[in-house]
Amino acid sequence: MTNRKIEKLPIDLPMEEPIRKKKTLMCPMCRKAVELKIHEYLPVNWALRNLLALYDRGVSRKRAKHTLECPSCNKTLSEENTFECEFCAERDQKIEVLICAACGLDYHNKHSSRVKRVNFADVACKKRKIGGISRDPEEPRRDRSAMASTLMEVNKEIDVFFGGLEKDYERVNSRLEKLGGDCPITQKMMDKESEELMKDDGVIMKKLDKLSTWKATLRNISQPSNNEQRIYTSPTRALKNLPTLHDSQGGSLNGPRHSLECSSCNEPLSKKKTFDCEFCAERDQKTEVLICGACGLLYHNDHVSRVKLATFADATYKKGKIGGISRDPEEPKRQKSAMASTLMELNKEFDVFFRGLEKDYERVNSRLKKLGGDGSITQKMMDKESEELMKDDGVIKKKLEKLSTWKTTLRKISQLNNNK
């Protein structure tokens, strides 16, 4: 009976003191004695337990990752017991074939003269071979985000640019409508207006030339369709939907009629009875001051010698001054659409580019982790892997140089409205 009662007591209760109601335990953290009731225990230190579990898993992973095995007996190789069979490496076209000493004597005895001791790479050798290469895996994502922001800026600036180009076209076509119609206009005013027309059309030509350069530059980054819209820079292309001058027979010309009025009495003027007061034009800093004959005698008699009969421009004179200038008002919209297509293609190219760049970074960092860790690696394998590392990192460098060029190009385009 006594023995059965003792078996039911806690294991740490001394058998000679079965009636004791307390026990003493040593705390594993502070190493102090703790007195507890007979049925109590110290609480579990979960933080310490989890930490130990993580440590155990980390050590096991590290060992599993960096251990070398003999391909003949599959046993783990230590650096002291690792040999290389040069014969098998040449036969199997491998960098090296690592074996243990026992297998070298057993399975490789026919070419044991080709079995050599292996030299492992130490920390200094690894550092020297890696050469300070370091690649931030987040860098491609940051570059991708920056490029997306730049493309957004380019899109905004292109909207502004083409908005201005449309206004330039409207201004030129307005002058063409005014000068190419059948309204009466003096040669003096025709000379002045045609000069302004040439200036306005020159602005368009410069913008189209610049746009052509931008598109050619963007095509070097991406390869859009060969059927994209061509930029027309010639000011002499005839278009159907613009006012076109008739021949020199004196026939009527397209466009609305614009009547002339006397600057003094506001009465309509006819070509045969229209005079130009040069004195008033100089005084008021105008191209001309047109008046009727009556007002010339009444209000301009003190400088009547400066009142001359106005010379009007005929169809031939107008054609000669306009010089065949013709601008399609739909051209800016077509060019804007073509540029938008180019940018869409460019965006696709960038997406492919950055996906590839991320993989390049992953490959380099994987090699760095393999070569820079504390695992065992032979000098021969270190030489081979570091050579591949340099190649992979060289690919990244070339891509980053290309990316820098693209950024510079896009920044220039994003500032196009500041360099008109």
Short mmCIF file of C-alpha atoms in Angstrom, two decimals:
data_model
loop_
_atom_site.label_atom_id
_atom_site.label_comp_id
_atom_site.label_asym_id
_atom_site.label_seq_id
_atom_site.Cartn_x
_atom_site.Cartn_y
_atom_site.Cartn_z
CA MET A 1 0.00 0.00 0.00
CA THR A 2 2.77 2.37 0.87
CA ASN A 3 4.49 1.82 -2.46
CA ARG A 4 1.31 2.56 -4.45
CA LYS A 5 0.85 5.90 -2.64
CA ILE A 6 4.44 6.91 -3.35
CA GLU A 7 4.04 6.16 -7.09
CA LYS A 8 1.19 8.69 -7.32
CA LEU A 9 3.30 11.51 -5.85
CA PRO A 10 5.24 13.97 -8.11
CA ILE A 11 8.52 12.58 -9.34
CA ASP A 12 10.61 15.28 -7.62
CA LEU A 13 9.06 14.66 -4.18
CA PRO A 14 11.58 12.87 -1.97
CA MET A 15 10.28 9.50 -0.93
CA GLU A 16 11.34 10.05 2.65
CA GLU A 17 9.17 13.19 2.89
CA PRO A 18 5.77 12.24 1.42
CA ILE A 19 3.89 14.82 3.44
CA ARG A 20 5.77 17.90 2.13
CA LYS A 21 3.43 20.38 0.35
CA LYS A 22 6.06 22.57 -1.40
CA LYS A 23 8.99 22.05 -3.76
CA THR A 24 11.99 24.09 -4.84
CA LEU A 25 13.03 24.56 -8.52
CA MET A 26 15.86 26.50 -10.14
CA CYS A 27 14.73 29.20 -12.59
CA PRO A 28 16.50 28.54 -15.96
CA MET A 29 16.69 32.30 -16.68
CA CYS A 30 17.91 33.91 -13.45
CA ARG A 31 19.31 30.71 -11.85
CA LYS A 32 17.53 31.49 -8.55
CA ALA A 33 15.71 28.97 -6.40
CA VAL A 34 11.94 29.27 -6.64
CA GLU A 35 9.61 27.69 -4.12
CA LEU A 36 6.38 26.31 -5.58
CA LYS A 37 3.47 24.30 -4.32
CA ILE A 38 3.72 20.61 -4.95
CA HIS A 39 1.29 20.73 -7.91
CA GLU A 40 2.73 23.90 -9.55
CA TYR A 41 5.36 24.29 -12.26
CA LEU A 42 7.31 27.19 -13.73
CA PRO A 43 5.47 28.82 -16.68
CA VAL A 44 6.73 28.05 -20.19
CA ASN A 45 9.07 30.70 -21.60
CA TRP A 46 7.53 30.81 -25.08
CA ALA A 47 9.86 33.55 -26.33
CA LEU A 48 12.91 31.44 -25.51
CA ARG A 49 11.32 28.29 -26.92
CA ASN A 50 10.45 30.01 -30.23
CA LEU A 51 13.92 31.54 -30.46
CA LEU A 52 15.54 28.14 -29.99
CA ALA A 53 13.22 26.61 -32.59
CA LEU A 54 14.14 29.31 -35.12
CA TYR A 55 17.82 28.80 -34.38
CA ASP A 56 17.53 25.05 -34.87
CA ARG A 57 15.69 25.48 -38.18
CA GLY A 58 18.23 28.07 -39.40
CA VAL A 59 21.19 25.86 -38.57
CA SER A 60 19.59 22.87 -40.26
CA ARG A 61 18.85 24.90 -43.42
CA LYS A 62 22.35 26.33 -43.51
CA ARG A 63 23.90 22.92 -43.16
CA ALA A 64 21.62 21.40 -45.74
CA LYS A 65 22.37 24.18 -48.20
CA HIS A 66 26.15 24.32 -47.91
CA THR A 67 27.09 20.67 -47.33
CA LEU A 68 28.93 18.75 -50.03
CA GLU A 69 28.18 15.12 -50.80
CA CYS A 70 30.22 12.43 -52.43
CA PRO A 71 28.40 11.36 -55.65
CA SER A 72 29.57 7.76 -55.19
CA CYS A 73 28.53 7.03 -51.60
CA ASN A 74 26.29 10.11 -50.97
CA LYS A 75 28.02 10.78 -47.68
CA THR A 76 28.65 14.31 -46.44
CA LEU A 77 32.11 15.58 -47.29
CA SER A 78 34.25 17.52 -44.88
CA GLU A 79 36.88 19.87 -46.27
CA GLU A 80 39.65 17.60 -44.92
CA ASN A 81 38.15 14.53 -46.62
CA THR A 82 37.28 16.04 -50.02
CA PHE A 83 39.14 15.09 -53.19
CA GLU A 84 38.61 15.85 -56.87
CA CYS A 85 38.63 13.33 -59.70
CA GLU A 86 39.94 15.17 -62.75
CA PHE A 87 39.36 12.13 -64.99
CA CYS A 88 35.62 11.97 -64.22
CA ALA A 89 35.28 15.74 -64.54
CA GLU A 90 36.73 15.65 -68.07
CA ARG A 91 34.69 12.60 -69.02
CA ASP A 92 31.40 14.08 -67.78
CA GLN A 93 32.33 17.60 -68.99
CA LYS A 94 31.93 19.09 -65.53
CA ILE A 95 33.93 21.71 -63.69
CA GLU A 96 34.77 19.25 -60.92
CA VAL A 97 33.73 15.90 -59.46
CA LEU A 98 34.22 15.85 -55.69
CA ILE A 99 34.61 12.52 -53.89
CA CYS A 100 35.67 11.22 -50.48
CA ALA A 101 39.00 9.49 -49.88
CA ALA A 102 37.42 6.05 -49.50
CA CYS A 103 35.60 6.26 -52.85
CA GLY A 104 38.77 7.57 -54.44
CA LEU A 105 40.50 4.31 -53.55
CA ASP A 106 37.47 2.11 -54.20
CA TYR A 107 35.63 3.40 -57.29
CA HIS A 108 38.34 5.55 -58.85
CA ASN A 109 41.35 3.30 -58.32
CA LYS A 110 41.88 2.81 -62.08
CA HIS A 111 42.70 6.50 -62.45
CA SER A 112 43.77 7.28 -58.91
CA SER A 113 46.65 9.35 -60.29
CA ARG A 114 44.01 11.88 -61.44
CA VAL A 115 42.49 12.14 -57.95
CA LYS A 116 43.77 15.31 -56.26
CA ARG A 117 43.19 17.04 -52.95
CA VAL A 118 40.83 20.01 -53.24
CA ASN A 119 41.70 23.59 -52.32
CA PHE A 120 38.75 25.43 -50.80
CA ALA A 121 38.17 29.17 -51.10
CA ASP A 122 38.61 31.07 -47.86
CA VAL A 123 36.89 34.35 -46.92
CA ALA A 124 39.66 36.48 -48.44
CA CYS A 125 39.46 34.57 -51.71
CA LYS A 126 35.67 34.98 -51.85
CA LYS A 127 35.89 38.73 -51.25
CA ARG A 128 38.56 39.09 -53.91
CA LYS A 129 36.58 37.13 -56.49
CA ILE A 130 33.27 38.84 -55.79
CA GLY A 131 35.01 42.19 -56.21
CA GLY A 132 32.63 44.24 -54.10
CA ILE A 133 29.62 43.56 -56.35
CA SER A 134 26.36 44.47 -54.64
CA ARG A 135 22.92 44.82 -56.21
CA ASP A 136 19.86 46.12 -54.39
CA PRO A 137 16.95 43.85 -55.45
CA GLU A 138 14.54 46.79 -55.03
CA GLU A 139 16.43 48.99 -57.51
CA PRO A 140 14.59 47.74 -60.66
CA ARG A 141 11.22 48.46 -59.01
CA ARG A 142 12.33 52.00 -58.11
CA ASP A 143 13.63 52.60 -61.64
CA ARG A 144 10.40 51.23 -63.06
CA SER A 145 8.35 53.58 -60.90
CA ALA A 146 10.54 56.55 -61.89
CA MET A 147 10.19 55.66 -65.58
CA ALA A 148 6.41 55.41 -65.24
CA SER A 149 6.36 58.90 -63.68
CA THR A 150 8.53 60.23 -66.51
CA LEU A 151 6.19 58.74 -69.12
CA MET A 152 3.24 60.40 -67.39
CA GLU A 153 5.06 63.74 -67.59
CA VAL A 154 5.80 63.11 -71.26
CA ASN A 155 2.12 62.42 -71.93
CA LYS A 156 1.11 65.66 -70.19
CA GLU A 157 3.67 67.71 -72.12
CA ILE A 158 2.64 66.11 -75.40
CA ASP A 159 -0.97 67.12 -74.74
CA VAL A 160 0.18 70.71 -74.19
CA PHE A 161 2.46 70.59 -77.24
CA PHE A 162 -0.21 69.36 -79.62
CA GLY A 163 -2.72 71.79 -78.16
CA GLY A 164 -0.35 74.60 -79.14
CA LEU A 165 0.28 73.03 -82.55
CA GLU A 166 -3.44 72.93 -83.30
CA LYS A 167 -3.67 76.65 -82.50
CA ASP A 168 -0.74 77.32 -84.82
CA TYR A 169 -2.55 75.48 -87.61
CA GLU A 170 -5.74 77.43 -86.90
CA ARG A 171 -3.85 80.72 -87.03
CA VAL A 172 -2.20 79.87 -90.36
CA ASN A 173 -5.47 78.66 -91.89
CA SER A 174 -7.21 81.80 -90.67
CA ARG A 175 -4.64 83.94 -92.48
CA LEU A 176 -4.92 81.75 -95.57
CA GLU A 177 -8.69 82.18 -95.53
CA LYS A 178 -8.29 85.92 -95.20
CA LEU A 179 -5.63 86.32 -97.86
CA GLY A 180 -6.77 83.65 -100.28
CA GLY A 181 -10.43 84.65 -100.47
CA ASP A 182 -12.00 87.01 -103.00
CA CYS A 183 -12.10 89.91 -100.56
CA PRO A 184 -10.32 93.06 -101.71
CA ILE A 185 -6.94 93.63 -100.11
CA THR A 186 -4.29 96.12 -101.02
CA GLN A 187 -0.85 95.04 -102.11
CA LYS A 188 0.63 96.82 -99.10
CA MET A 189 -1.58 94.91 -96.68
CA MET A 190 -1.00 91.71 -98.64
CA ASP A 191 2.75 92.15 -98.23
CA LYS A 192 2.36 92.66 -94.48
CA GLU A 193 -0.06 89.78 -93.91
CA SER A 194 1.88 87.34 -96.08
CA GLU A 195 5.01 88.16 -94.08
CA GLU A 196 3.16 87.26 -90.86
CA LEU A 197 1.83 84.13 -92.57
CA MET A 198 5.37 83.01 -93.38
CA LYS A 199 6.41 83.56 -89.76
CA ASP A 200 3.47 81.54 -88.42
CA ASP A 201 4.10 78.74 -90.89
CA GLY A 202 7.78 78.77 -89.98
CA VAL A 203 6.82 78.11 -86.37
CA ILE A 204 4.84 75.07 -87.50
CA MET A 205 7.73 73.78 -89.59
CA LYS A 206 10.14 74.04 -86.64
CA LYS A 207 7.73 72.22 -84.36
CA LEU A 208 7.19 69.44 -86.89
CA ASP A 209 10.93 69.06 -87.41
CA LYS A 210 11.41 68.80 -83.65
CA LEU A 211 8.55 66.32 -83.40
CA SER A 212 10.11 64.22 -86.17
CA THR A 213 13.38 64.12 -84.21
CA TRP A 214 11.57 63.05 -81.03
CA LYS A 215 9.73 60.26 -82.80
CA ALA A 216 12.92 59.01 -84.44
CA THR A 217 14.56 58.98 -81.01
CA LEU A 218 11.66 57.08 -79.47
CA ARG A 219 11.79 54.54 -82.29
CA ASN A 220 15.33 53.73 -81.19
CA ILE A 221 13.87 52.65 -77.85
CA SER A 222 10.86 50.77 -79.21
CA GLN A 223 10.01 49.56 -82.69
CA PRO A 224 6.47 50.67 -83.55
CA SER A 225 4.60 49.71 -86.68
CA ASN A 226 6.19 50.63 -89.99
CA ASN A 227 2.86 52.08 -91.07
CA GLU A 228 2.83 54.90 -88.53
CA GLN A 229 1.93 58.39 -89.68
CA ARG A 230 4.68 60.35 -91.41
CA ILE A 231 5.34 63.91 -90.30
CA TYR A 232 4.91 66.36 -93.15
CA THR A 233 7.20 69.35 -93.01
CA SER A 234 6.63 70.71 -96.48
CA PRO A 235 4.51 73.89 -96.52
CA THR A 236 3.60 73.47 -100.21
CA ARG A 237 1.39 70.36 -100.08
CA ALA A 238 -2.05 71.13 -101.58
CA LEU A 239 -5.07 69.90 -99.59
CA LYS A 240 -8.66 69.67 -100.73
CA ASN A 241 -10.39 71.07 -97.68
CA LEU A 242 -8.46 74.35 -97.60
CA PRO A 243 -9.28 77.49 -99.59
CA THR A 244 -7.42 77.12 -102.87
CA LEU A 245 -6.58 80.02 -105.16
CA HIS A 246 -7.96 79.98 -108.70
CA ASP A 247 -5.91 80.73 -111.74
CA SER A 248 -4.80 84.22 -112.71
CA GLN A 249 -7.81 84.81 -114.96
CA GLY A 250 -9.31 86.95 -112.21
CA GLY A 251 -12.07 84.55 -111.23
CA SER A 252 -13.58 84.54 -107.79
CA LEU A 253 -11.59 82.93 -104.96
CA ASN A 254 -12.76 80.71 -102.13
CA GLY A 255 -13.50 82.13 -98.73
CA PRO A 256 -15.88 84.72 -97.28
CA ARG A 257 -16.07 88.22 -98.69
CA HIS A 258 -14.49 90.96 -96.60
CA SER A 259 -15.64 94.49 -97.46
CA LEU A 260 -13.48 97.54 -96.88
CA GLU A 261 -14.69 100.65 -95.07
CA CYS A 262 -13.45 104.21 -95.00
CA SER A 263 -11.59 104.83 -91.74
CA SER A 264 -13.18 108.31 -91.50
CA CYS A 265 -16.85 107.90 -92.52
CA ASN A 266 -17.14 104.09 -92.27
CA GLU A 267 -18.76 103.90 -95.69
CA PRO A 268 -17.99 100.86 -97.90
CA LEU A 269 -15.09 101.35 -100.27
CA SER A 270 -14.83 100.22 -103.87
CA LYS A 271 -11.49 99.29 -105.39
CA LYS A 272 -11.53 102.18 -107.87
CA LYS A 273 -12.32 104.83 -105.23
CA THR A 274 -10.08 103.71 -102.36
CA PHE A 275 -7.18 105.89 -101.26
CA ASP A 276 -4.36 105.34 -98.78
CA CYS A 277 -3.29 108.18 -96.49
CA GLU A 278 0.41 107.58 -95.91
CA PHE A 279 0.64 110.49 -93.44
CA CYS A 280 -1.99 109.01 -91.10
CA ALA A 281 -0.52 105.52 -91.47
CA GLU A 282 2.90 106.76 -90.32
CA ARG A 283 1.39 108.83 -87.51
CA ASP A 284 -0.74 105.95 -86.21
CA GLN A 285 1.96 103.34 -86.91
CA LYS A 286 -0.31 101.30 -89.15
CA THR A 287 0.31 99.44 -92.36
CA GLU A 288 -2.25 101.60 -94.18
CA VAL A 289 -5.17 103.99 -93.59
CA LEU A 290 -7.80 103.55 -96.29
CA ILE A 291 -10.23 106.38 -97.00
CA CYS A 292 -12.70 107.41 -99.64
CA GLY A 293 -12.09 110.33 -102.03
CA ALA A 294 -14.54 112.67 -100.25
CA CYS A 295 -12.89 112.18 -96.84
CA GLY A 296 -9.53 112.68 -98.47
CA LEU A 297 -10.57 116.20 -99.46
CA LEU A 298 -12.50 116.98 -96.29
CA TYR A 299 -10.38 115.55 -93.49
CA HIS A 300 -6.96 115.02 -95.06
CA ASN A 301 -6.64 118.20 -97.14
CA ASP A 302 -3.71 119.54 -95.06
CA HIS A 303 -1.60 116.56 -96.17
CA VAL A 304 -3.44 115.70 -99.37
CA SER A 305 -0.12 115.23 -101.13
CA ARG A 306 0.37 112.07 -99.01
CA VAL A 307 -3.00 110.62 -100.09
CA LYS A 308 -2.45 108.03 -102.84
CA LEU A 309 -4.74 105.74 -104.82
CA ALA A 310 -4.59 102.27 -103.22
CA THR A 311 -3.23 99.40 -105.31
CA PHE A 312 -5.12 96.14 -104.80
CA ALA A 313 -3.71 92.64 -105.05
CA ASP A 314 -5.12 90.43 -107.78
CA ALA A 315 -5.23 86.63 -107.78
CA THR A 316 -1.78 86.31 -109.33
CA TYR A 317 -0.25 88.63 -106.76
CA LYS A 318 -1.92 86.72 -103.93
CA LYS A 319 -0.66 83.38 -105.22
CA GLY A 320 2.84 84.74 -105.43
CA LYS A 321 2.74 85.99 -101.84
CA ILE A 322 1.08 82.97 -100.27
CA GLY A 323 3.60 80.70 -101.96
CA GLY A 324 1.37 77.64 -102.03
CA ILE A 325 1.24 77.32 -98.24
CA SER A 326 -1.41 74.83 -97.17
CA ARG A 327 -1.93 73.26 -93.75
CA ASP A 328 -4.36 70.41 -93.06
CA PRO A 329 -6.13 71.22 -89.75
CA GLU A 330 -6.41 67.47 -89.03
CA GLU A 331 -2.65 66.93 -89.22
CA PRO A 332 -1.94 67.72 -85.51
CA LYS A 333 -4.56 65.16 -84.44
CA ARG A 334 -3.00 62.48 -86.63
CA GLN A 335 0.46 63.24 -85.30
CA LYS A 336 -0.81 63.18 -81.72
CA SER A 337 -2.40 59.78 -82.33
CA ALA A 338 0.84 58.48 -83.86
CA MET A 339 2.84 59.74 -80.87
CA ALA A 340 0.37 58.12 -78.47
CA SER A 341 0.81 54.80 -80.30
CA THR A 342 4.59 55.15 -80.07
CA LEU A 343 4.38 55.80 -76.33
CA MET A 344 2.11 52.79 -75.87
CA GLU A 345 4.66 50.61 -77.65
CA LEU A 346 7.36 52.20 -75.53
CA ASN A 347 5.45 51.39 -72.37
CA LYS A 348 5.21 47.74 -73.44
CA GLU A 349 8.93 47.66 -74.19
CA PHE A 350 9.70 49.11 -70.77
CA ASP A 351 7.51 46.48 -69.12
CA VAL A 352 9.48 43.69 -70.82
CA PHE A 353 12.77 45.46 -70.07
CA PHE A 354 12.15 45.83 -66.34
CA ARG A 355 10.90 42.27 -65.96
CA GLY A 356 14.16 41.10 -67.49
CA LEU A 357 16.16 43.48 -65.29
CA GLU A 358 14.50 42.11 -62.15
CA LYS A 359 15.48 38.58 -63.17
CA ASP A 360 19.06 39.76 -63.80
CA TYR A 361 19.19 41.22 -60.29
CA GLU A 362 17.77 38.01 -58.82
CA ARG A 363 20.36 35.94 -60.67
CA VAL A 364 23.26 38.12 -59.49
CA ASN A 365 22.03 38.18 -55.89
CA SER A 366 21.57 34.41 -55.97
CA ARG A 367 25.19 33.99 -57.04
CA LEU A 368 26.35 36.50 -54.42
CA LYS A 369 24.49 34.58 -51.73
CA LYS A 370 26.03 31.34 -52.90
CA LEU A 371 29.58 32.66 -53.21
CA GLY A 372 29.58 35.07 -50.28
CA GLY A 373 28.12 32.76 -47.64
CA ASP A 374 29.99 30.59 -45.18
CA GLY A 375 29.41 27.41 -47.16
CA SER A 376 32.25 25.33 -48.56
CA ILE A 377 33.22 25.98 -52.17
CA THR A 378 36.35 24.97 -53.99
CA GLN A 379 38.66 27.51 -55.56
CA LYS A 380 38.01 26.03 -59.00
CA MET A 381 34.25 26.36 -58.59
CA MET A 382 34.74 29.83 -57.09
CA ASP A 383 36.70 30.90 -60.18
CA LYS A 384 33.99 29.58 -62.50
CA GLU A 385 31.07 31.01 -60.53
CA SER A 386 32.74 34.41 -60.06
CA GLU A 387 33.35 34.55 -63.82
CA GLU A 388 29.64 33.94 -64.43
CA LEU A 389 28.85 36.53 -61.76
CA MET A 390 30.92 39.14 -63.60
CA LYS A 391 29.11 38.34 -66.85
CA ASP A 392 25.69 38.63 -65.22
CA ASP A 393 26.65 41.89 -63.52
CA GLY A 394 28.02 43.17 -66.84
CA VAL A 395 24.60 42.58 -68.40
CA ILE A 396 23.04 44.68 -65.63
CA LYS A 397 25.56 47.48 -66.18
CA LYS A 398 24.79 47.63 -69.91
CA LYS A 399 21.07 47.69 -69.23
CA LEU A 400 21.46 50.46 -66.65
CA GLU A 401 23.50 52.51 -69.14
CA LYS A 402 20.75 52.05 -71.72
CA LEU A 403 18.16 52.99 -69.10
CA SER A 404 20.10 56.17 -68.30
CA THR A 405 20.07 57.11 -72.00
CA TRP A 406 16.33 56.52 -72.19
CA LYS A 407 15.75 58.66 -69.11
CA THR A 408 17.75 61.51 -70.64
CA THR A 409 15.79 61.23 -73.88
CA LEU A 410 12.43 61.22 -72.13
CA ARG A 411 13.43 64.15 -69.92
CA LYS A 412 14.20 66.17 -73.04
CA ILE A 413 10.81 65.30 -74.49
CA SER A 414 9.08 66.04 -71.18
CA GLN A 415 10.60 69.54 -71.35
CA LEU A 416 9.63 70.10 -74.98
CA ASN A 417 7.29 72.99 -74.22
CA ASN A 418 10.11 74.86 -72.48
CA ASN A 419 12.31 74.59 -75.56
CA LYS A 420 9.94 75.63 -78.29
#
